Coordinates of C-alpha atoms in Angstrom, one line a residue:
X89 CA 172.1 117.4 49.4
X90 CA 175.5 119.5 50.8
X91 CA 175.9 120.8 47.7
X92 CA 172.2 122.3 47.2
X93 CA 172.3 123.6 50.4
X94 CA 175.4 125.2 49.5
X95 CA 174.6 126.5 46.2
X96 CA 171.0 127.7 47.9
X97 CA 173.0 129.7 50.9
X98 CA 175.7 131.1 48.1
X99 CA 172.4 132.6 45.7
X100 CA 170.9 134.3 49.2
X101 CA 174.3 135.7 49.8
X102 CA 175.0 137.4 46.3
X103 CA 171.3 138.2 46.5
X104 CA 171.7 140.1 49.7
X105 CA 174.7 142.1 48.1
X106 CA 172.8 143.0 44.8
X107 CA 170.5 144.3 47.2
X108 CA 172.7 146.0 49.6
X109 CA 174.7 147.4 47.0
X110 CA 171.6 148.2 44.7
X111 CA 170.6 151.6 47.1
X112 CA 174.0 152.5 47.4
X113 CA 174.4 153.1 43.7
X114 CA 170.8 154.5 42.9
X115 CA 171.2 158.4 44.4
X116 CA 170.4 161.8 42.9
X117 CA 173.9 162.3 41.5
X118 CA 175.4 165.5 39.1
X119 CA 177.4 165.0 36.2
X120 CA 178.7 167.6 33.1
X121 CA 178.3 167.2 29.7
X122 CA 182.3 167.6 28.8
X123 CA 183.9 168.5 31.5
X124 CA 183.4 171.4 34.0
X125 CA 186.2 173.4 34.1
X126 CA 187.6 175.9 37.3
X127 CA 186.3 179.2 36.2
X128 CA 184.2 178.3 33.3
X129 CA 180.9 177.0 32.4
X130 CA 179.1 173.8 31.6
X131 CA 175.9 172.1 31.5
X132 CA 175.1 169.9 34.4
X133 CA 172.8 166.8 34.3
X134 CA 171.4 166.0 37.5
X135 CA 170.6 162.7 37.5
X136 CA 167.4 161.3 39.6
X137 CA 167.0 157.4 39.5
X138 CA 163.5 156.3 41.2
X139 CA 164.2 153.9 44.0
X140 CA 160.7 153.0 45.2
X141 CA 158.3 150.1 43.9
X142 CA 155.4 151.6 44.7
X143 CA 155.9 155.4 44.2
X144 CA 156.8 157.7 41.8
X145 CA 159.5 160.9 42.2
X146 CA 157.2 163.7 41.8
X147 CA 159.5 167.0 43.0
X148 CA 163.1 167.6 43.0
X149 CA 165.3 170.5 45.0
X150 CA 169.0 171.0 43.8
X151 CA 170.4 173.6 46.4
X152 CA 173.3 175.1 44.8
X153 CA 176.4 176.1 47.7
X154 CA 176.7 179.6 48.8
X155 CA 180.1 179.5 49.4
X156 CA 180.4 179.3 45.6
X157 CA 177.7 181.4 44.3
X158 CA 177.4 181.4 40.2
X159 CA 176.4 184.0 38.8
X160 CA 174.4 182.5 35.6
X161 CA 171.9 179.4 35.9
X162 CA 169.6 178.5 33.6
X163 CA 167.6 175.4 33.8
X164 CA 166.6 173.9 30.9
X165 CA 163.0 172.8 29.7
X166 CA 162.0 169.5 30.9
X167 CA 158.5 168.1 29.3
X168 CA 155.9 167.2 32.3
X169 CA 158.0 169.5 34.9
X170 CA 157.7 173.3 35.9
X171 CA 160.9 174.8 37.3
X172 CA 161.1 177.5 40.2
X173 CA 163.9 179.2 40.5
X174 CA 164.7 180.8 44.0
X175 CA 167.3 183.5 44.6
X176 CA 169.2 185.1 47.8
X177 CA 171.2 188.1 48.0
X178 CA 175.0 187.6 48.3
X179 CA 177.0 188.9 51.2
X180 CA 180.0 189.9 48.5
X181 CA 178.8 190.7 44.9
X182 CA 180.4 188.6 42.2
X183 CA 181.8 190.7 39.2
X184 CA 181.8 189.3 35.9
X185 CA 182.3 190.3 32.8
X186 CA 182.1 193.8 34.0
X187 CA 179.3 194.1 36.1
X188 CA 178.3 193.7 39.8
X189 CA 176.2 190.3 40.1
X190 CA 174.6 191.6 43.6
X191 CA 172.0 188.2 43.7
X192 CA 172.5 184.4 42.7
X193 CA 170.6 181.3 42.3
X194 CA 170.3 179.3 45.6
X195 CA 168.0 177.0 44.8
X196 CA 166.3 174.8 41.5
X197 CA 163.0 173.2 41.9
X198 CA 161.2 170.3 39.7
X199 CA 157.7 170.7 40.2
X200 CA 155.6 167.7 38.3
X201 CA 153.5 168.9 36.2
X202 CA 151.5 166.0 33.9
X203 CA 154.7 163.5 34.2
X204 CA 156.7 161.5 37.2
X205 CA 159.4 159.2 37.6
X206 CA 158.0 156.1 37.5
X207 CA 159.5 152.8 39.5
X208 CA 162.5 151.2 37.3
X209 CA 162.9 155.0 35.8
X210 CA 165.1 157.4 35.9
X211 CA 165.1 161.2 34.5
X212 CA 167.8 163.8 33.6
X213 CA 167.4 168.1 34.5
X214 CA 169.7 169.6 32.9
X215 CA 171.2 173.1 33.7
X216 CA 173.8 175.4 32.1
X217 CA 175.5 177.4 34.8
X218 CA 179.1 179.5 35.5
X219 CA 181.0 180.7 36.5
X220 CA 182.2 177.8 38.1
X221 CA 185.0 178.8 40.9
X222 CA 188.3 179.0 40.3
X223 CA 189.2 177.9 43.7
X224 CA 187.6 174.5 44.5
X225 CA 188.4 171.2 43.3
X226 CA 184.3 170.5 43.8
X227 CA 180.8 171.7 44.4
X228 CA 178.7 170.1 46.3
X229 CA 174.6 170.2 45.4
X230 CA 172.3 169.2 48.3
X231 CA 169.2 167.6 47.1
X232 CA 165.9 166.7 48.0
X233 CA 163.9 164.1 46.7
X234 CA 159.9 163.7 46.8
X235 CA 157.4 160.7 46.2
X236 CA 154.1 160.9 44.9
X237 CA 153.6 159.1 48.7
X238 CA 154.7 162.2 50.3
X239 CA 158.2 160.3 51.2
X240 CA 161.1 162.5 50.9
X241 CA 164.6 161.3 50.5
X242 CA 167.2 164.1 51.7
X243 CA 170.3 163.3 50.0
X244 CA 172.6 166.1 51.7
X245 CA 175.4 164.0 53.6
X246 CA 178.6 165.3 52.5
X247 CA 181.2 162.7 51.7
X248 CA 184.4 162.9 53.7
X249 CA 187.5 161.9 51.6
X250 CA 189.2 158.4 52.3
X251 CA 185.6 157.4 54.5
X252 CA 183.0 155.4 53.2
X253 CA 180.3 156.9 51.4
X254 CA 177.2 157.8 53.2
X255 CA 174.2 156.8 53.4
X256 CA 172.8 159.4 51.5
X257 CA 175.3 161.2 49.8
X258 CA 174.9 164.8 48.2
X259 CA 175.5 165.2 44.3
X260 CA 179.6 165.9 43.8
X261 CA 180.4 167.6 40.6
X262 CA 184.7 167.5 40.2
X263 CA 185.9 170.9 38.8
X264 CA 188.5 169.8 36.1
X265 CA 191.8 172.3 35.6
X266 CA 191.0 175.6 34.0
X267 CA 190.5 175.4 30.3
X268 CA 192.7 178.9 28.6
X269 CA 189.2 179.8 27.1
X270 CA 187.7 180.2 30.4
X271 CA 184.4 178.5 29.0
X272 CA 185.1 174.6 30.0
X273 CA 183.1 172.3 27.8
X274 CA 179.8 171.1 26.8
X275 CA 176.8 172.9 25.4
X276 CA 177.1 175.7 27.4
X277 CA 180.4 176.9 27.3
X278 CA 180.0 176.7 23.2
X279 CA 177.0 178.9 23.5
X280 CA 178.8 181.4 26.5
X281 CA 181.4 181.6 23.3
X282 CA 179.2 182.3 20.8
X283 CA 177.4 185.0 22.8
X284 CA 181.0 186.6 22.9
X285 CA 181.8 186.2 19.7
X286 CA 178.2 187.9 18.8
X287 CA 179.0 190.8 21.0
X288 CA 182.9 191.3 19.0
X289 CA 181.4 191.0 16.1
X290 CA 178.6 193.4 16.3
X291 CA 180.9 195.9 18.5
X292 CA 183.4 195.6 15.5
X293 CA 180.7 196.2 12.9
X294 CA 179.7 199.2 15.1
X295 CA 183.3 200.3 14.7
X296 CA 183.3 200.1 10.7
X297 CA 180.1 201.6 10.6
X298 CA 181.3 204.6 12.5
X299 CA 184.7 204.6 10.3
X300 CA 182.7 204.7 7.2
X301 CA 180.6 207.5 8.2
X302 CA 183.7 209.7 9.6
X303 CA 185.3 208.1 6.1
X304 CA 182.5 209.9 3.8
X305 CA 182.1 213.0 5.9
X306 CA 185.3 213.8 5.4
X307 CA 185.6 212.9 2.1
X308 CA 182.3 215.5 1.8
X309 CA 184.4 218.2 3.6
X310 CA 187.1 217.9 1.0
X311 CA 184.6 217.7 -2.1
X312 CA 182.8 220.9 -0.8
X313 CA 186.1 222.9 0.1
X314 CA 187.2 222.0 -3.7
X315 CA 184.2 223.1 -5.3
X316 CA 184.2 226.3 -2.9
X317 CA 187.8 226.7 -4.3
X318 CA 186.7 226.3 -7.9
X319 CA 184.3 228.6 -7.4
X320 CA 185.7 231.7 -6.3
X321 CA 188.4 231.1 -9.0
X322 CA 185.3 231.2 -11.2
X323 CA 184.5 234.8 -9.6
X324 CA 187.3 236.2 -9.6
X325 CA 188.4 235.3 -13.2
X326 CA 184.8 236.8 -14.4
X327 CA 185.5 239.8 -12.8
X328 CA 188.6 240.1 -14.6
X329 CA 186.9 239.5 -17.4
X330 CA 184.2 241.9 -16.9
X331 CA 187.0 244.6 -16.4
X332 CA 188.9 244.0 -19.5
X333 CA 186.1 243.7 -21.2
X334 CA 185.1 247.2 -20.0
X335 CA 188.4 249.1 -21.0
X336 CA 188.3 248.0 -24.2
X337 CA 185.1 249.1 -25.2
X338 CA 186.1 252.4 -23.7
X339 CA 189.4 253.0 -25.7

C-alpha cells in the first residue's frame, strides 16, 4: 500500500512539471535558417506553437526594434495567411548600398485568411531581411499572438541576462560574428549575392558593349581616313596623267 501511494504521489509530481514546464517551452520564438550574421542578411523563421485546447492562433504581429531598423524585409508567402506590412519613418536614414533608406519596416502582420493554427499545431512565417546591425549581439522581436476566441497572448517581456526567463518572453534572434561577404547565411543572403553578382555582370557587359562600339567606330574612322587617302592618290595621279597625256599629243 506505501509503495502505491508513493509511486501515485511521484506520477502527480512529474505530471505537474511536464505541465509547468510544457508553457514555458511553447512561445512565439525566431530562429535563422544558417546563421544571421552582424551586418548581413538571413531568412528568419518565426516560429508560432498553438498553446490552447480549445482555440486556434488566427493573427500574428512580429514588431521589429527601432533601435535597429533594417532596411530590406520581405515576408514570404504563407498559404491560408495575408501579410500587412506597416512602415514608420526613421529619425536617421540608413544608407545602403548607396542610397538613403529614409523609411523601414516596423511591423509584420499574419492575417488568417482560409487557414489557422489548430490545437497540437504549430506554423512557421518566414522572412528574409538585412541588414542586420553590425553593433548588437541580438534583436529582439516583440510579438503578439491572437485566438480565434479573441484571446491574445502578448509575448513582449524582454529577458534579462543571468535571470530566469519570463513569463512571456519576446522572440531573441543571436547575431553571429560578421561573415567577410557581408551576406550571413541562408536563403537570403545567397539570393542578396546573386542580385550582386546580376548587377556586375550586366554593368560589365554594359562595359564590353560600350568598348566594342568605341572598338568598331574607331576602326571605321581609320578605314574611311585610308580610303580618303587612297583616293586623292587616285586624283592626283589622274591628273598627272591627264597632263602628260596632253603634252604629248601636242608635240
Amino acid at each position: 500500500m506505501n509503495l502505491s501511494r508513493i509511486a501515485l504521489a511521484t506520477g502527480v509530481a512529474a505530471s505537474t512539471v511536464l505541465l509547468l514546464a510544457g508553457p514555458a517551452a511553447a512561445h512565439v520564438s525566431v530562429q535563422p535558417q544558417g546563421e544571421a550574421a552582424k551586418g548581413g542578411y538571413a531568412t528568419l523563421n518565426f516560429k508560432v506553437p498553438n498553446e490552447r485546447d480549445q482555440a486556434s492562433t488566427v493573427k500574428l504581429e512580429v514588431n521589429f526594434p527601432a533601435e535597429h531598423p533594417l532596411s530590406s524585409v520581405t515576408p514570404e508567402a504563407v498559404p491560408g495567411w495575408k501579410i500587412e506590412i506597416t512602415k514608420g519613418k526613421l529619425d536617421k536614414p540608413l544608407e545602403v548600398h548607396g542610397r538613403k533608406i529614409t523609411e523601414a519596416v516596423t511591423k509584420v502582420t499574419w492575417t488568417a485568411d482560409g487557414s489557422k493554427i489548430e490545437p497540437g499545431y504549430f506554423q512557421q512565417f518566414p522572412v528574409s531581411v538585412g541588414r542586420l546591425p553590425e553593433d548588437a549581439d541580438q534583436m529582439i522581436f516583440k510579438a503578439i499572438q491572437t485566438y480565434d476566441n479573441k484571446e491574445v497572448v502578448r509575448w513582449i517581456e524582454e529577458p534579462k541576462a543571468g535571470g530566469e526567463e519570463p513569463d512571456s518572453p519576446a522572440p531573441v534572434l543571436a547575431l553571429s560574428a560578421a561573415s567577410d561577404d557581408h551576406h550571413g547565411g541562408g536563403a537570403a543572403g545567397d539570393d542578396h549575392a546573386a542580385d550582386d553578382k546580376a548587377t556586375d555582370k550586366a554593368a560589365s557587359a554594359e562595359g564590353d558593349k560600350k568598348e566594342t562600339h568605341a572598338a568598331s567606330s574607331s576602326s571605321s574612322d581609320t578605314t574611311a581616313r585610308t580610303l580618303g587617302i587612297i583616293g586623292i592618290v587616285v586624283g592626283i595621279a589622274g591628273v598627272a596623267f591627264g597632263v602628260l597625256a596632253g603634252r604629248r599629243r601636242t608635240a
